[in-house]
Amino acid sequence: MTTQHAPLPKKRAFLVDVERCIGCFTCAMACKNYYHQETGVVWRQLYPLDEAIYPHRERAFYSLACNHCENPACLNACPVKAYEKREDGVVVHHQDRCIGCGNCIRSCPYGAPRYNPVLKKAEKCSLCHERLDAGEQPACVQSCPVRALRLVDIAAMSTADAANAVQYPAGYPEMPQVNPSTRFIMPRTPRVVRR
């Protein structure tokens, strides 16, 4: 007699393939355009790696947004329950409940929640949960022309991705107390950039 186990719940996460990223900012612009963010409000940003971290002449980037942490500081700091952690690991911000106190902005060690000066409320990446529920990819993932940004299930990553993925690459703050879900594939060999 075999015992059937319930499948593990999904733990959705961004996989940032630094090896593939060309720094085109398409992911950041897709997010900004999809959500019609106010001037100065950006949920996804590209950070060029400093030469001390990646000492090669070509460029390498970290594409970062909310990490959808296992123990989100934003959720724990919010006095009005404007944050929800779904079973699939997605941390959703419900802006209609937000009172603009800024606790989430001050508490997030990665700076994911941003202040919207027009609405006078916080906002952040919610991993396009409405698109996920409709069977679509997040806007940033769908837009990446080189597949440098992917959505993965940490609980069921492919063997190759799991073997190469790093949770805390150089220059990325190590915060085990919140346990960020974003994973990175680091460059293996320098690319040659013609000048």
CSV table of C-alpha atoms in Angstrom, one decimal, residues 23-119:
chain,number,residue,atom,x,y,z
A,23,GLY,CA,20.8,45.8,-18.7
A,24,CYS,CA,18.1,46.9,-21.2
A,25,PHE,CA,15.7,48.0,-18.4
A,26,THR,CA,12.8,46.4,-20.3
A,27,CYS,CA,11.6,44.6,-17.1
A,28,ALA,CA,11.5,47.8,-15.1
A,29,MET,CA,9.7,49.7,-17.9
A,30,ALA,CA,7.1,46.9,-18.4
A,31,CYS,CA,6.3,47.0,-14.6
A,32,LYS,CA,6.1,50.8,-14.7
A,33,ASN,CA,3.8,50.8,-17.8
A,34,TYR,CA,1.6,48.0,-16.7
A,35,TYR,CA,0.8,49.7,-13.3
A,36,HIS,CA,0.9,53.3,-14.6
A,37,GLN,CA,3.2,54.3,-11.7
A,38,GLU,CA,3.6,57.9,-10.7
A,39,THR,CA,6.8,59.8,-11.6
A,40,GLY,CA,9.5,58.8,-9.3
A,41,VAL,CA,7.8,55.6,-8.1
A,42,VAL,CA,9.6,52.5,-9.3
A,43,TRP,CA,9.0,49.0,-8.1
A,44,ARG,CA,11.7,47.2,-10.2
A,45,GLN,CA,15.2,48.6,-10.6
A,46,LEU,CA,18.4,47.5,-12.3
A,47,TYR,CA,21.6,47.8,-10.3
A,48,PRO,CA,24.9,47.6,-12.1
A,49,LEU,CA,27.4,45.4,-10.3
A,50,ASP,CA,30.4,47.3,-9.0
A,51,GLU,CA,33.8,46.3,-10.2
A,52,ALA,CA,34.6,45.2,-6.7
A,53,ILE,CA,31.9,42.5,-7.0
A,54,TYR,CA,32.3,41.7,-10.7
A,55,PRO,CA,35.8,42.8,-11.8
A,56,HIS,CA,35.3,42.6,-15.6
A,57,ARG,CA,35.0,45.3,-18.2
A,58,GLU,CA,31.6,44.3,-19.4
A,59,ARG,CA,28.5,45.1,-17.4
A,60,ALA,CA,26.5,42.9,-15.2
A,61,PHE,CA,23.2,43.8,-13.4
A,62,TYR,CA,20.9,42.7,-10.6
A,63,SER,CA,17.2,43.2,-11.6
A,64,LEU,CA,15.4,43.7,-8.2
A,65,ALA,CA,11.9,44.2,-7.0
A,66,CYS,CA,10.1,42.8,-3.9
A,67,ASN,CA,11.6,39.6,-2.7
A,68,HIS,CA,8.4,38.1,-1.5
A,69,CYS,CA,10.1,37.0,1.7
A,70,GLU,CA,9.2,34.0,3.8
A,71,ASN,CA,8.9,36.2,6.9
A,72,PRO,CA,8.1,39.7,5.3
A,73,ALA,CA,9.1,42.6,7.5
A,74,CYS,CA,6.5,44.8,5.7
A,75,LEU,CA,3.6,42.5,6.7
A,76,ASN,CA,4.8,42.3,10.3
A,77,ALA,CA,5.1,46.1,10.6
A,78,CYS,CA,1.8,47.0,9.0
A,79,PRO,CA,-0.8,48.1,11.7
A,80,VAL,CA,-3.8,47.8,9.4
A,81,LYS,CA,-3.2,44.4,7.7
A,82,ALA,CA,-2.6,46.0,4.3
A,83,TYR,CA,-0.3,43.1,3.4
A,84,GLU,CA,-1.2,39.5,2.8
A,85,LYS,CA,1.1,36.5,2.2
A,86,ARG,CA,-0.6,34.0,-0.1
A,87,GLU,CA,-0.1,30.2,0.0
A,88,ASP,CA,2.1,30.4,-3.1
A,89,GLY,CA,4.5,32.8,-1.3
A,90,VAL,CA,3.4,36.0,-3.0
A,91,VAL,CA,3.3,39.0,-0.7
A,92,VAL,CA,0.4,41.2,-1.8
A,93,HIS,CA,-0.1,44.8,-0.8
A,94,HIS,CA,-3.7,45.9,-0.6
A,95,GLN,CA,-3.4,49.7,-1.2
A,96,ASP,CA,-7.1,50.3,-0.4
A,97,ARG,CA,-6.3,49.3,3.3
A,98,CYS,CA,-3.1,51.4,3.4
A,99,ILE,CA,-3.1,54.5,5.7
A,100,GLY,CA,0.3,55.7,4.5
A,101,CYS,CA,2.1,55.4,7.9
A,102,GLY,CA,5.3,54.3,6.3
A,103,ASN,CA,6.1,51.5,8.7
A,104,CYS,CA,6.5,49.0,5.9
A,105,ILE,CA,8.9,51.3,4.0
A,106,ARG,CA,11.0,51.8,7.1
A,107,SER,CA,11.0,48.1,8.0
A,108,CYS,CA,11.9,46.4,4.7
A,109,PRO,CA,15.6,45.7,4.6
A,110,TYR,CA,15.5,45.6,0.8
A,111,GLY,CA,13.6,48.9,0.3
A,112,ALA,CA,10.8,47.2,-1.7
A,113,PRO,CA,7.8,49.2,-0.6
A,114,ARG,CA,7.8,52.7,-2.1
A,115,TYR,CA,5.9,55.9,-1.1
A,116,ASN,CA,3.4,57.2,-3.7
A,117,PRO,CA,3.3,61.0,-3.1
A,118,VAL,CA,0.1,61.4,-5.1
A,119,LEU,CA,-1.9,58.8,-3.2
